[in-house]
Coordinates of C-alpha atoms in Angstrom, one line a residue:
M1 CA 173.1 79.1 73.9
K2 CA 171.0 82.1 73.0
L3 CA 172.7 84.8 70.8
T4 CA 171.6 87.9 69.0
G5 CA 171.4 87.7 65.2
A6 CA 174.6 89.9 65.0
E7 CA 176.4 87.4 67.2
I8 CA 175.2 84.5 65.1
V9 CA 176.7 86.3 62.0
K10 CA 180.0 86.6 63.8
E11 CA 180.0 82.9 65.0
C12 CA 179.1 81.6 61.5
L13 CA 181.9 83.6 60.0
K14 CA 184.3 81.9 62.5
E15 CA 182.8 78.5 61.6
Q16 CA 183.6 79.1 58.0
G17 CA 187.2 80.0 58.8
V18 CA 186.9 83.6 57.8
D19 CA 189.8 85.6 59.2
T20 CA 189.3 88.9 57.3
V21 CA 186.2 90.9 56.2
F22 CA 186.0 94.1 54.2
G23 CA 183.3 96.7 54.7
Y24 CA 181.8 100.0 55.7
P25 CA 179.3 100.5 58.6
G26 CA 176.0 102.3 58.8
G27 CA 172.9 102.5 60.8
A28 CA 171.2 99.2 59.7
I29 CA 174.3 97.1 60.2
L30 CA 175.5 98.6 63.5
N31 CA 174.6 95.5 65.6
V32 CA 176.9 93.4 63.4
Y33 CA 179.7 95.9 63.7
D34 CA 179.2 95.9 67.5
A35 CA 179.6 92.1 67.5
L36 CA 182.8 92.4 65.4
Y37 CA 184.2 95.1 67.8
K38 CA 183.8 92.7 70.7
H39 CA 185.7 90.0 68.8
Q40 CA 188.2 92.0 66.7
N41 CA 191.0 89.7 67.7
E42 CA 189.3 86.8 66.0
I43 CA 188.1 88.4 62.8
R44 CA 190.0 91.3 61.2
H45 CA 187.9 94.1 59.7
I46 CA 189.3 96.3 57.0
L47 CA 187.4 99.6 56.7
T48 CA 187.6 100.6 53.1
S49 CA 187.0 104.1 51.7
H50 CA 184.0 103.0 49.7
E51 CA 181.8 99.9 49.6
Q52 CA 182.8 99.2 46.1
G53 CA 186.4 98.9 47.4
A54 CA 185.2 96.4 50.0
A55 CA 183.5 94.2 47.3
H56 CA 186.7 94.3 45.2
A57 CA 188.9 93.6 48.2
A58 CA 186.7 90.5 49.1
D59 CA 187.0 89.4 45.4
G60 CA 190.8 89.9 45.4
Y61 CA 191.1 87.9 48.7
A62 CA 189.1 85.1 47.1
R63 CA 191.1 85.0 43.8
A64 CA 194.4 85.0 45.7
T65 CA 193.5 82.1 48.0
G66 CA 190.6 80.2 46.5
K67 CA 188.6 80.8 49.8
V68 CA 185.4 82.7 50.0
G69 CA 185.8 86.5 50.3
V70 CA 183.4 88.4 52.6
C71 CA 182.2 92.0 52.4
L72 CA 179.8 94.0 54.6
A73 CA 177.6 97.0 53.9
T74 CA 174.6 98.8 55.4
S75 CA 171.3 99.4 53.8
G76 CA 170.3 101.6 50.8
P77 CA 173.3 103.3 49.2
G78 CA 175.7 101.1 51.2
A79 CA 174.3 98.0 49.6
T80 CA 174.0 99.4 46.1
N81 CA 177.6 100.5 46.2
L82 CA 178.5 96.8 46.4
V83 CA 176.7 96.0 43.1
T84 CA 179.6 96.6 40.7
G85 CA 181.9 94.5 42.8
I86 CA 179.3 91.7 43.1
A87 CA 178.8 91.8 39.3
T88 CA 182.6 91.6 38.8
A89 CA 182.8 88.5 40.9
Y90 CA 179.8 87.0 39.2
M91 CA 181.2 87.4 35.6
D92 CA 184.5 85.7 36.6
S93 CA 183.0 83.0 38.9
I94 CA 184.6 84.2 42.1
P95 CA 183.2 83.0 45.5
V96 CA 182.2 86.0 47.5
V97 CA 179.6 86.3 50.3
A98 CA 178.2 89.8 50.6
I99 CA 176.3 90.6 53.9
T100 CA 174.0 93.6 53.9
C101 CA 171.6 94.8 56.6
N102 CA 168.3 96.4 55.8
V103 CA 165.6 98.3 57.6
G104 CA 163.5 96.4 60.2
V105 CA 161.0 93.8 59.0
S106 CA 158.0 96.0 59.8
L107 CA 159.5 98.8 57.6
L108 CA 160.2 96.7 54.5
G109 CA 158.3 97.7 51.4
K110 CA 157.4 101.1 52.8
D111 CA 160.1 103.2 51.2
S112 CA 161.7 103.7 54.6
F113 CA 164.8 105.7 55.0
Q114 CA 167.8 104.0 53.3
E115 CA 165.6 101.0 52.3
I116 CA 166.4 99.2 49.0
D117 CA 165.4 95.8 47.7
I118 CA 169.0 94.7 47.4
A119 CA 168.0 91.1 46.8
G120 CA 166.0 92.2 43.8
V121 CA 168.7 94.4 42.6
T122 CA 171.4 91.7 42.7
M123 CA 169.3 88.8 41.6
P124 CA 170.8 88.7 38.0
I125 CA 174.4 89.0 39.3
T126 CA 174.4 86.4 42.1
K127 CA 174.3 82.6 42.2
H128 CA 171.7 83.0 44.9
N129 CA 170.6 85.5 47.5
Y130 CA 168.5 85.6 50.7
I131 CA 166.4 88.0 52.8
V132 CA 166.5 86.5 56.3
K133 CA 163.4 87.7 58.2
D134 CA 163.5 85.1 61.0
V135 CA 166.6 85.0 63.3
N136 CA 166.0 81.3 63.8
K137 CA 166.9 80.7 60.2
L138 CA 169.9 83.0 60.1
A139 CA 172.7 80.5 61.0
D140 CA 171.6 77.9 58.4
T141 CA 171.2 80.5 55.8
I142 CA 174.7 81.8 56.2
R143 CA 176.0 78.2 56.0
K144 CA 174.1 77.6 52.8
A145 CA 175.4 80.8 51.3
F146 CA 179.0 79.8 51.8
R147 CA 178.3 76.3 50.5
I148 CA 176.6 77.7 47.4
A149 CA 179.4 80.3 46.8
R150 CA 182.0 77.5 46.7
K151 CA 180.1 74.7 45.1
G152 CA 180.5 73.7 41.4
R153 CA 181.1 76.8 39.4
P154 CA 181.8 79.4 42.1
G155 CA 180.1 82.8 42.4
P156 CA 178.8 85.5 44.7
V157 CA 175.9 85.1 47.2
L158 CA 174.2 87.9 49.0
I159 CA 172.5 87.7 52.4
D160 CA 170.3 90.7 53.4
I161 CA 169.4 90.8 57.1
P162 CA 166.8 93.3 58.5
K163 CA 168.1 95.3 61.5
D164 CA 165.7 93.8 64.0
V165 CA 166.8 90.3 63.0
T166 CA 170.4 91.3 64.0
S167 CA 169.1 92.2 67.5
N168 CA 166.6 89.4 68.1
L169 CA 167.7 86.3 70.1
A170 CA 167.8 82.8 68.9
E171 CA 169.2 79.5 70.0
Y172 CA 172.6 79.0 68.3
E173 CA 174.2 75.6 68.0
P174 CA 177.8 75.5 66.7
K175 CA 178.5 73.3 63.7
K176 CA 181.8 72.0 62.5
I177 CA 182.1 72.8 58.8
T178 CA 183.5 69.9 56.8
P179 CA 185.4 70.7 53.6
Q180 CA 183.2 70.3 50.5
K181 CA 184.2 67.2 48.4
R182 CA 184.8 67.5 44.7
N183 CA 182.2 65.9 42.4
E184 CA 184.1 63.0 41.0
E185 CA 181.3 62.0 38.6
V186 CA 182.3 62.1 34.9
N187 CA 180.6 60.2 32.1
E188 CA 182.9 57.4 31.0
E189 CA 181.7 57.4 27.4
D190 CA 182.5 61.1 27.2
L191 CA 186.0 60.5 28.4
Q192 CA 186.5 57.6 26.0
T193 CA 185.3 59.8 23.1
A194 CA 187.8 62.5 24.2
V195 CA 190.7 60.1 24.3
E196 CA 189.9 58.9 20.7
M197 CA 189.7 62.5 19.5
I198 CA 193.1 63.2 21.0
Q199 CA 194.6 60.0 19.6
N200 CA 193.3 60.8 16.1
S201 CA 194.6 64.3 16.1
K202 CA 197.7 65.4 14.2
K203 CA 197.7 69.1 15.1
P204 CA 196.2 69.5 18.6
Y205 CA 196.1 72.8 20.5
I206 CA 195.2 73.2 24.2
F207 CA 193.3 76.3 25.2
V208 CA 193.1 77.1 28.9
G209 CA 190.6 79.3 30.8
G210 CA 189.8 80.5 34.3
G211 CA 188.0 77.2 35.1
A212 CA 191.4 75.5 35.3
V213 CA 192.5 78.1 37.9
L214 CA 189.3 77.9 39.9
S215 CA 189.5 74.1 40.1
D216 CA 193.2 74.1 41.2
A217 CA 194.0 71.9 38.2
D218 CA 197.5 73.2 37.4
E219 CA 199.3 69.9 38.2
E220 CA 196.9 67.8 36.2
L221 CA 196.9 70.3 33.3
F222 CA 200.7 70.2 33.2
E223 CA 200.7 66.4 32.9
F224 CA 198.0 66.5 30.3
V225 CA 199.8 69.0 28.1
K226 CA 203.0 66.9 28.2
K227 CA 201.0 63.7 27.4
V228 CA 199.1 65.2 24.5
D229 CA 202.3 66.9 23.3
A230 CA 200.5 70.0 22.2
P231 CA 201.1 73.8 22.4
V232 CA 199.1 75.8 24.9
A233 CA 197.3 79.2 24.7
D234 CA 195.3 80.8 27.4
T235 CA 192.7 83.4 28.2
L236 CA 193.2 86.4 30.4
M237 CA 191.5 84.5 33.3
G238 CA 193.5 81.3 32.6
K239 CA 196.9 82.9 33.3
G240 CA 199.2 80.8 35.4
A241 CA 197.2 77.6 35.1
F242 CA 199.9 76.5 32.8
P243 CA 203.4 78.1 33.3
G244 CA 204.0 81.1 31.1
T245 CA 207.7 80.1 31.2
D246 CA 207.2 76.6 29.6
P247 CA 208.3 76.0 26.0
Y248 CA 204.8 74.6 25.1
Y249 CA 203.2 78.0 26.0
T250 CA 202.4 80.3 23.1
G251 CA 200.7 83.2 24.9
M252 CA 197.2 84.6 25.1
L253 CA 194.5 83.9 22.4
G254 CA 192.1 86.4 20.9
M255 CA 191.8 90.2 20.3
H256 CA 195.2 91.0 21.9
G257 CA 196.6 87.4 21.7
T258 CA 199.9 86.6 20.2
K259 CA 200.2 86.0 16.5
T260 CA 201.5 82.5 17.3
S261 CA 198.4 81.5 19.3
N262 CA 195.9 83.1 16.9
H263 CA 197.5 81.5 13.8
G264 CA 198.1 78.2 15.6
V265 CA 194.5 77.8 16.8
S266 CA 193.3 78.8 13.3
E267 CA 195.3 75.9 11.8
C268 CA 194.9 73.2 14.4
D269 CA 192.8 70.1 13.8
L270 CA 191.7 69.6 17.4
L271 CA 191.2 72.3 20.0
V272 CA 190.9 71.1 23.6
V273 CA 189.2 73.8 25.6
V274 CA 189.9 73.5 29.4
G275 CA 187.6 75.6 31.5
A276 CA 187.1 78.5 29.1
R277 CA 183.8 79.9 27.9
F278 CA 184.6 81.3 24.4
S279 CA 184.3 85.0 25.2
D280 CA 183.8 87.2 22.2
R281 CA 187.2 88.8 23.0
V282 CA 188.8 85.4 22.5
T283 CA 186.9 84.1 19.5
G284 CA 186.6 87.2 17.3
N285 CA 184.2 86.2 14.6
A286 CA 182.7 83.1 16.2
E287 CA 181.7 81.6 12.8
K288 CA 185.3 81.7 11.7
F289 CA 186.9 80.5 15.0
A290 CA 189.2 77.5 14.7
P291 CA 187.7 76.6 11.3
K292 CA 189.8 73.5 10.7
A293 CA 189.4 72.0 14.2
K294 CA 187.2 69.6 16.0
I295 CA 186.5 71.2 19.4
L296 CA 186.6 69.3 22.7
Q297 CA 185.3 71.3 25.6
I298 CA 185.8 70.5 29.3
D299 CA 183.8 72.6 31.7
I300 CA 182.0 72.2 35.0
D301 CA 179.0 74.2 33.7
P302 CA 176.9 72.4 31.1
A303 CA 175.3 75.7 30.1
E304 CA 178.7 76.7 28.6
M305 CA 178.5 73.9 26.0
N306 CA 177.5 75.2 22.6
K307 CA 176.6 78.6 24.0
N308 CA 179.0 80.8 22.0
V309 CA 180.8 78.3 19.7
V310 CA 179.4 75.0 18.4
I311 CA 181.6 72.2 19.7
T312 CA 182.2 68.7 18.5
H313 CA 182.2 67.1 22.0
G314 CA 181.9 68.2 25.6
I315 CA 182.8 66.7 29.0
T316 CA 180.9 68.1 31.9
G317 CA 182.8 67.9 35.2
D318 CA 185.3 69.4 37.5
V319 CA 188.3 70.2 35.4
K320 CA 190.8 68.8 37.9
V321 CA 188.9 65.5 38.0
V322 CA 188.4 65.3 34.3
L323 CA 192.0 65.9 33.5
S324 CA 193.1 63.4 36.1
K325 CA 191.0 60.7 34.5
L326 CA 192.1 61.6 31.0
N327 CA 195.7 61.4 32.1
Q328 CA 195.1 57.8 33.4
M329 CA 193.5 56.8 30.1
L330 CA 195.8 58.5 27.6
E331 CA 199.0 57.0 26.2
Q332 CA 201.9 59.3 25.4
Q333 CA 201.3 61.2 22.1
N334 CA 203.9 62.6 19.7
H335 CA 203.3 65.7 17.6
S336 CA 206.9 66.8 17.0
E337 CA 206.3 68.2 13.5
W338 CA 203.4 70.3 14.7
I339 CA 205.4 71.5 17.7
Q340 CA 208.2 72.6 15.3
T341 CA 205.6 74.5 13.2
I342 CA 204.5 76.4 16.3
E343 CA 208.1 77.0 17.3
A344 CA 208.7 78.6 13.9
Y345 CA 205.7 80.9 14.5
K346 CA 207.1 81.9 17.8
A347 CA 210.5 82.8 16.2
K348 CA 208.7 84.6 13.4
Y349 CA 206.3 86.6 15.5
P350 CA 208.0 87.7 18.8
M351 CA 206.4 90.2 21.1
T352 CA 208.2 93.5 20.6
Y353 CA 207.9 97.1 21.7
H354 CA 209.7 100.4 21.2
P355 CA 213.1 100.5 22.9
D356 CA 214.7 103.2 24.9
V357 CA 211.5 104.9 26.2
L358 CA 209.5 104.3 29.3
S359 CA 206.5 102.3 28.1
G360 CA 203.8 100.0 29.4
P361 CA 205.5 96.8 28.2
F362 CA 208.9 97.9 29.6
V363 CA 207.3 98.5 33.0
V364 CA 205.6 95.1 33.1
E365 CA 208.8 93.3 32.0
E366 CA 210.8 95.2 34.7
I367 CA 208.3 94.2 37.4
Y368 CA 208.7 90.6 36.2
R369 CA 212.5 90.9 36.2
Q370 CA 212.7 92.3 39.7
T371 CA 210.0 90.0 41.2
K372 CA 211.3 86.9 39.3
G373 CA 207.7 86.0 38.6
D374 CA 207.0 85.5 42.3
A375 CA 204.4 88.2 42.9
V376 CA 200.7 88.7 42.8
I377 CA 199.9 91.0 39.9
V378 CA 196.6 92.8 40.0
T379 CA 195.4 95.0 37.1
E380 CA 192.8 97.5 36.2
V381 CA 191.1 97.3 32.8
G382 CA 192.3 98.5 29.3
Q383 CA 195.9 98.8 28.0
N384 CA 197.4 98.3 31.4
Q385 CA 195.6 95.0 31.7
M386 CA 196.6 93.7 28.3
W387 CA 200.3 94.7 28.7
A388 CA 200.2 92.9 32.1
A389 CA 198.8 89.8 30.4
Q390 CA 201.3 89.9 27.5
Y391 CA 204.6 90.8 29.2
Y392 CA 204.6 89.2 32.6
K393 CA 205.2 85.4 32.7
Y394 CA 202.8 83.8 35.2
P395 CA 204.4 80.7 36.5
K396 CA 201.6 79.7 38.9
P397 CA 197.8 80.1 39.2
R398 CA 196.2 82.9 41.3
T399 CA 199.0 85.3 40.5
L400 CA 197.1 87.4 38.0
L401 CA 193.9 89.0 39.5
T402 CA 191.9 91.0 37.0
S403 CA 188.4 91.8 36.0
G404 CA 187.9 89.7 32.8
G405 CA 184.2 89.4 32.2
L406 CA 182.8 92.7 33.4
G407 CA 186.0 94.7 32.6
T408 CA 185.6 96.9 35.7
M409 CA 187.7 100.1 35.8
G410 CA 188.6 100.7 39.4
Y411 CA 188.8 97.0 40.3
G412 CA 192.5 96.7 41.0
L413 CA 193.3 98.9 44.0
G414 CA 190.7 97.3 46.2
A415 CA 191.5 93.8 44.9
S416 CA 195.2 94.4 45.6
I417 CA 194.4 95.3 49.2
G418 CA 192.4 92.1 49.5
A419 CA 195.2 90.0 48.0
K420 CA 197.8 91.5 50.3
C421 CA 195.7 90.8 53.3
A422 CA 195.2 87.2 52.1
R423 CA 198.9 86.6 51.1
P424 CA 201.1 89.0 53.2
E425 CA 204.2 87.1 52.2
K426 CA 203.8 88.1 48.5
C427 CA 204.8 91.2 46.7
V428 CA 201.4 92.6 45.4
V429 CA 201.5 95.1 42.5
N430 CA 198.5 96.8 41.0
I431 CA 199.1 97.8 37.4
A432 CA 196.7 100.7 36.5
G433 CA 196.0 103.2 33.9
D434 CA 195.4 106.8 35.0
G435 CA 191.7 106.6 34.0
C436 CA 191.2 103.5 36.1
F437 CA 193.0 105.0 39.1
R438 CA 190.6 107.9 39.1
M439 CA 187.7 105.5 39.6
N440 CA 188.6 104.3 43.1
M441 CA 191.8 106.2 44.0
N442 CA 190.4 106.8 47.5
E443 CA 191.4 103.2 48.5
I444 CA 195.0 104.5 48.7
A445 CA 193.8 106.0 52.0
T446 CA 192.7 102.5 53.1
A447 CA 196.1 101.0 52.3
A448 CA 197.8 103.9 54.2
R449 CA 195.5 103.6 57.2
Y450 CA 196.5 100.0 57.8
Q451 CA 200.0 100.3 56.3
I452 CA 199.3 97.6 53.7
P453 CA 202.4 97.5 51.5
I454 CA 200.9 97.3 48.1
I455 CA 202.6 98.9 45.1
E456 CA 200.4 101.0 42.8
V457 CA 202.0 101.4 39.4
I458 CA 200.1 103.9 37.2
L459 CA 200.8 103.8 33.4
N460 CA 199.9 107.5 33.0
N461 CA 199.4 108.5 29.4
H462 CA 196.9 111.3 30.3
V463 CA 194.2 109.6 28.1
L464 CA 191.7 106.7 28.3
G465 CA 194.3 104.6 26.4
M466 CA 192.3 101.6 25.1
V467 CA 189.3 103.8 24.0
R468 CA 191.7 106.2 22.4
Q469 CA 193.4 103.3 20.6
W470 CA 190.0 102.3 19.1
Q471 CA 189.3 106.0 18.2
D472 CA 192.7 106.2 16.5
L473 CA 192.3 102.9 14.5
F474 CA 188.5 102.8 13.8
Y475 CA 187.0 106.3 14.4
G476 CA 189.2 108.6 12.3
K477 CA 191.2 109.9 15.2
R478 CA 188.2 111.6 16.7
Y479 CA 189.2 111.6 20.4
S480 CA 185.8 112.2 21.9
A481 CA 186.0 112.5 25.8
T482 CA 189.2 110.5 26.1
I483 CA 191.8 113.1 26.9
L484 CA 192.6 113.4 30.6
N485 CA 195.4 116.0 30.3
D486 CA 194.5 118.1 33.3
N487 CA 196.3 119.3 36.4
V488 CA 195.6 116.3 38.7
D489 CA 198.9 115.3 40.4
F490 CA 198.7 111.7 41.4
V491 CA 201.9 111.9 43.5
K492 CA 200.6 114.7 45.6
L493 CA 197.2 113.0 45.9
A494 CA 198.8 109.8 47.2
E495 CA 201.1 111.7 49.6
A496 CA 198.0 113.6 50.9
M497 CA 196.4 110.2 51.7
G498 CA 199.4 109.0 53.6
A499 CA 201.3 106.9 51.0
K500 CA 204.8 107.2 49.6
A501 CA 204.7 108.4 46.0
Y502 CA 207.2 108.9 43.1
R503 CA 207.1 109.9 39.5
A504 CA 209.1 108.1 36.8
T505 CA 209.8 109.6 33.4
T506 CA 212.6 107.3 32.2
R507 CA 213.3 103.6 32.3
E508 CA 216.2 104.1 34.7
E509 CA 214.0 106.1 37.1
F510 CA 211.4 103.3 37.2
V511 CA 214.0 100.6 37.8
R512 CA 215.4 102.5 40.8
I513 CA 212.0 103.5 42.2
F514 CA 210.5 100.0 41.9
E515 CA 213.5 98.5 43.7
E516 CA 212.8 100.9 46.6
A517 CA 209.1 100.3 46.6
R518 CA 209.6 96.5 47.0
N519 CA 211.2 97.2 50.3
A520 CA 208.7 99.7 51.7
D521 CA 206.7 99.0 54.8
G522 CA 203.5 100.7 53.5
P523 CA 201.8 101.6 50.2
V524 CA 203.8 103.1 47.4
L525 CA 202.4 104.8 44.3
I526 CA 204.6 105.2 41.1
D527 CA 203.3 107.6 38.5
C528 CA 204.9 106.4 35.2
Q529 CA 204.7 109.0 32.4
I530 CA 204.2 107.2 29.1
D531 CA 203.3 108.3 25.6
C532 CA 199.6 108.8 24.9
D533 CA 199.7 107.1 21.5
E534 CA 201.4 103.9 22.7
K535 CA 199.2 100.9 21.6
V536 CA 198.6 97.3 22.6
W537 CA 199.9 95.0 19.8
P538 CA 199.0 92.7 18.3
M539 CA 195.3 93.3 17.7
V540 CA 192.3 91.8 16.0
A541 CA 189.7 94.3 14.7
P542 CA 186.2 93.8 16.1
G543 CA 184.2 91.3 14.0
E544 CA 187.2 89.8 12.3
A545 CA 188.6 86.3 12.5
I546 CA 191.5 85.9 14.9
D547 CA 193.9 84.9 12.1
Q548 CA 193.5 88.5 10.8
V549 CA 195.7 89.6 13.7
F550 CA 197.9 92.6 12.9
D551 CA 200.5 94.8 14.6
E552 CA 202.2 98.2 14.0
G553 CA 204.5 96.8 11.4
D554 CA 201.6 95.4 9.4
L555 CA 199.9 98.8 9.4
K556 CA 203.0 100.5 8.1
E557 CA 203.4 97.9 5.4
K558 CA 199.8 98.4 4.4
A559 CA 200.3 102.1 4.3
K560 CA 203.2 101.7 1.9
Q561 CA 201.2 99.6 -0.4
N562 CA 198.4 102.2 -0.5

């Protein structure tokens, strides 16, 4: 049957099982929006307040489900407004397909109104991208884009379609999309070497990253940890791959990791790295990272081997497949003495915060208490992000959605809308700082328009908290451009956009307000007034080894000695 290019886009989205798209219309993409209008009962479209919000919503949808998220934008500024969201997805290996439309083929390259080479702009931040100048190639291109976004190490793909291609006719033949099979290939010698390394270890540590979440390897990882009999640390992106409630779990590793994890990894004789890429925020001084350990890395992307840290041995393959094979080959190990050592560290170095005042850690712990860990937590970037990582126990994967690699302020609100659309049965909470909220606060209007019941919790310290923390510790308390103490009233702003909004100044107020917010039938904003000098502890100074981790008590002790 003959269809227009716009109708082919719509049919291909249906083929891929897409039920929700996020976007913003404009002249170049009008034909696609017209096709969506005629089929709005088949594909739900969420009109965001800004294209960046659409990209983050597609990202949040993908992270919450493991499916490909889809966002739409028109040419020129519409397309460029997607760039930050695409880059966010790229850095964290999130499968997103961004569909943009451009000026007609005959107008390309002529600096036409709202023309931009969006394929050129996004080349460094996509797995692949396409400009489709022939309507006869459109359907196959869309199918390839979805396949590439999902395959291997996931990531974003962009399809740019000139406007006349969306109106041209072509023969369309429906295709049934079969699920992509996992790559089961793993080098047997690599597996055998790994087994021998594990068997010869006396002090193993398992370090888990986002790759374990992306490969849905939580069950295989749990079995592997118990078989190796080793403590577990994770990255920000690896949260929930191994339950944060399990006794083997020791917390996050790195700049704001726990003292237990940082000291334990620095003392272990084998570090098994599962789907992590050795970010600088994890390793600290890479030359001093895990100095006593042999390093065994498991990753789907061979480019990650020896990129940031020199490893002893690597296994390239799908994490779920590799762990499954290792579990079959491994005999039960026993490292009771090592486990006792780590347990003593956990007792010696508990996570603590100031009692009796409304604070970031208290808010996060209270959200965990009321949701019993059964929520999807989304964050912005900075102190709010670190407290959410430290004080909420993530029992399952895909329950923490956060911008890890790019560190995108303004990510969380759009992503929480995408997550709630994907998983309406879940309580979805975005934990934000006031600086981050200012970035994309207009998406409150999106949530209100569709009555999407997300909870926006702002840890409002009237400063750019994490930057101020660095200025306090390393820049002689010179608070350059980090004070936000103005007359902006977030409660009034949210109410003006159609949401319910409350202000909490005490712990008791937050407990009551959050209970009410959980039962609301639309978006709720909670403005939590916290102290501007509250810091994220523990911390590793930039350029230091991770075993040089310190907290507030250590600083006070050092001050006494001086």
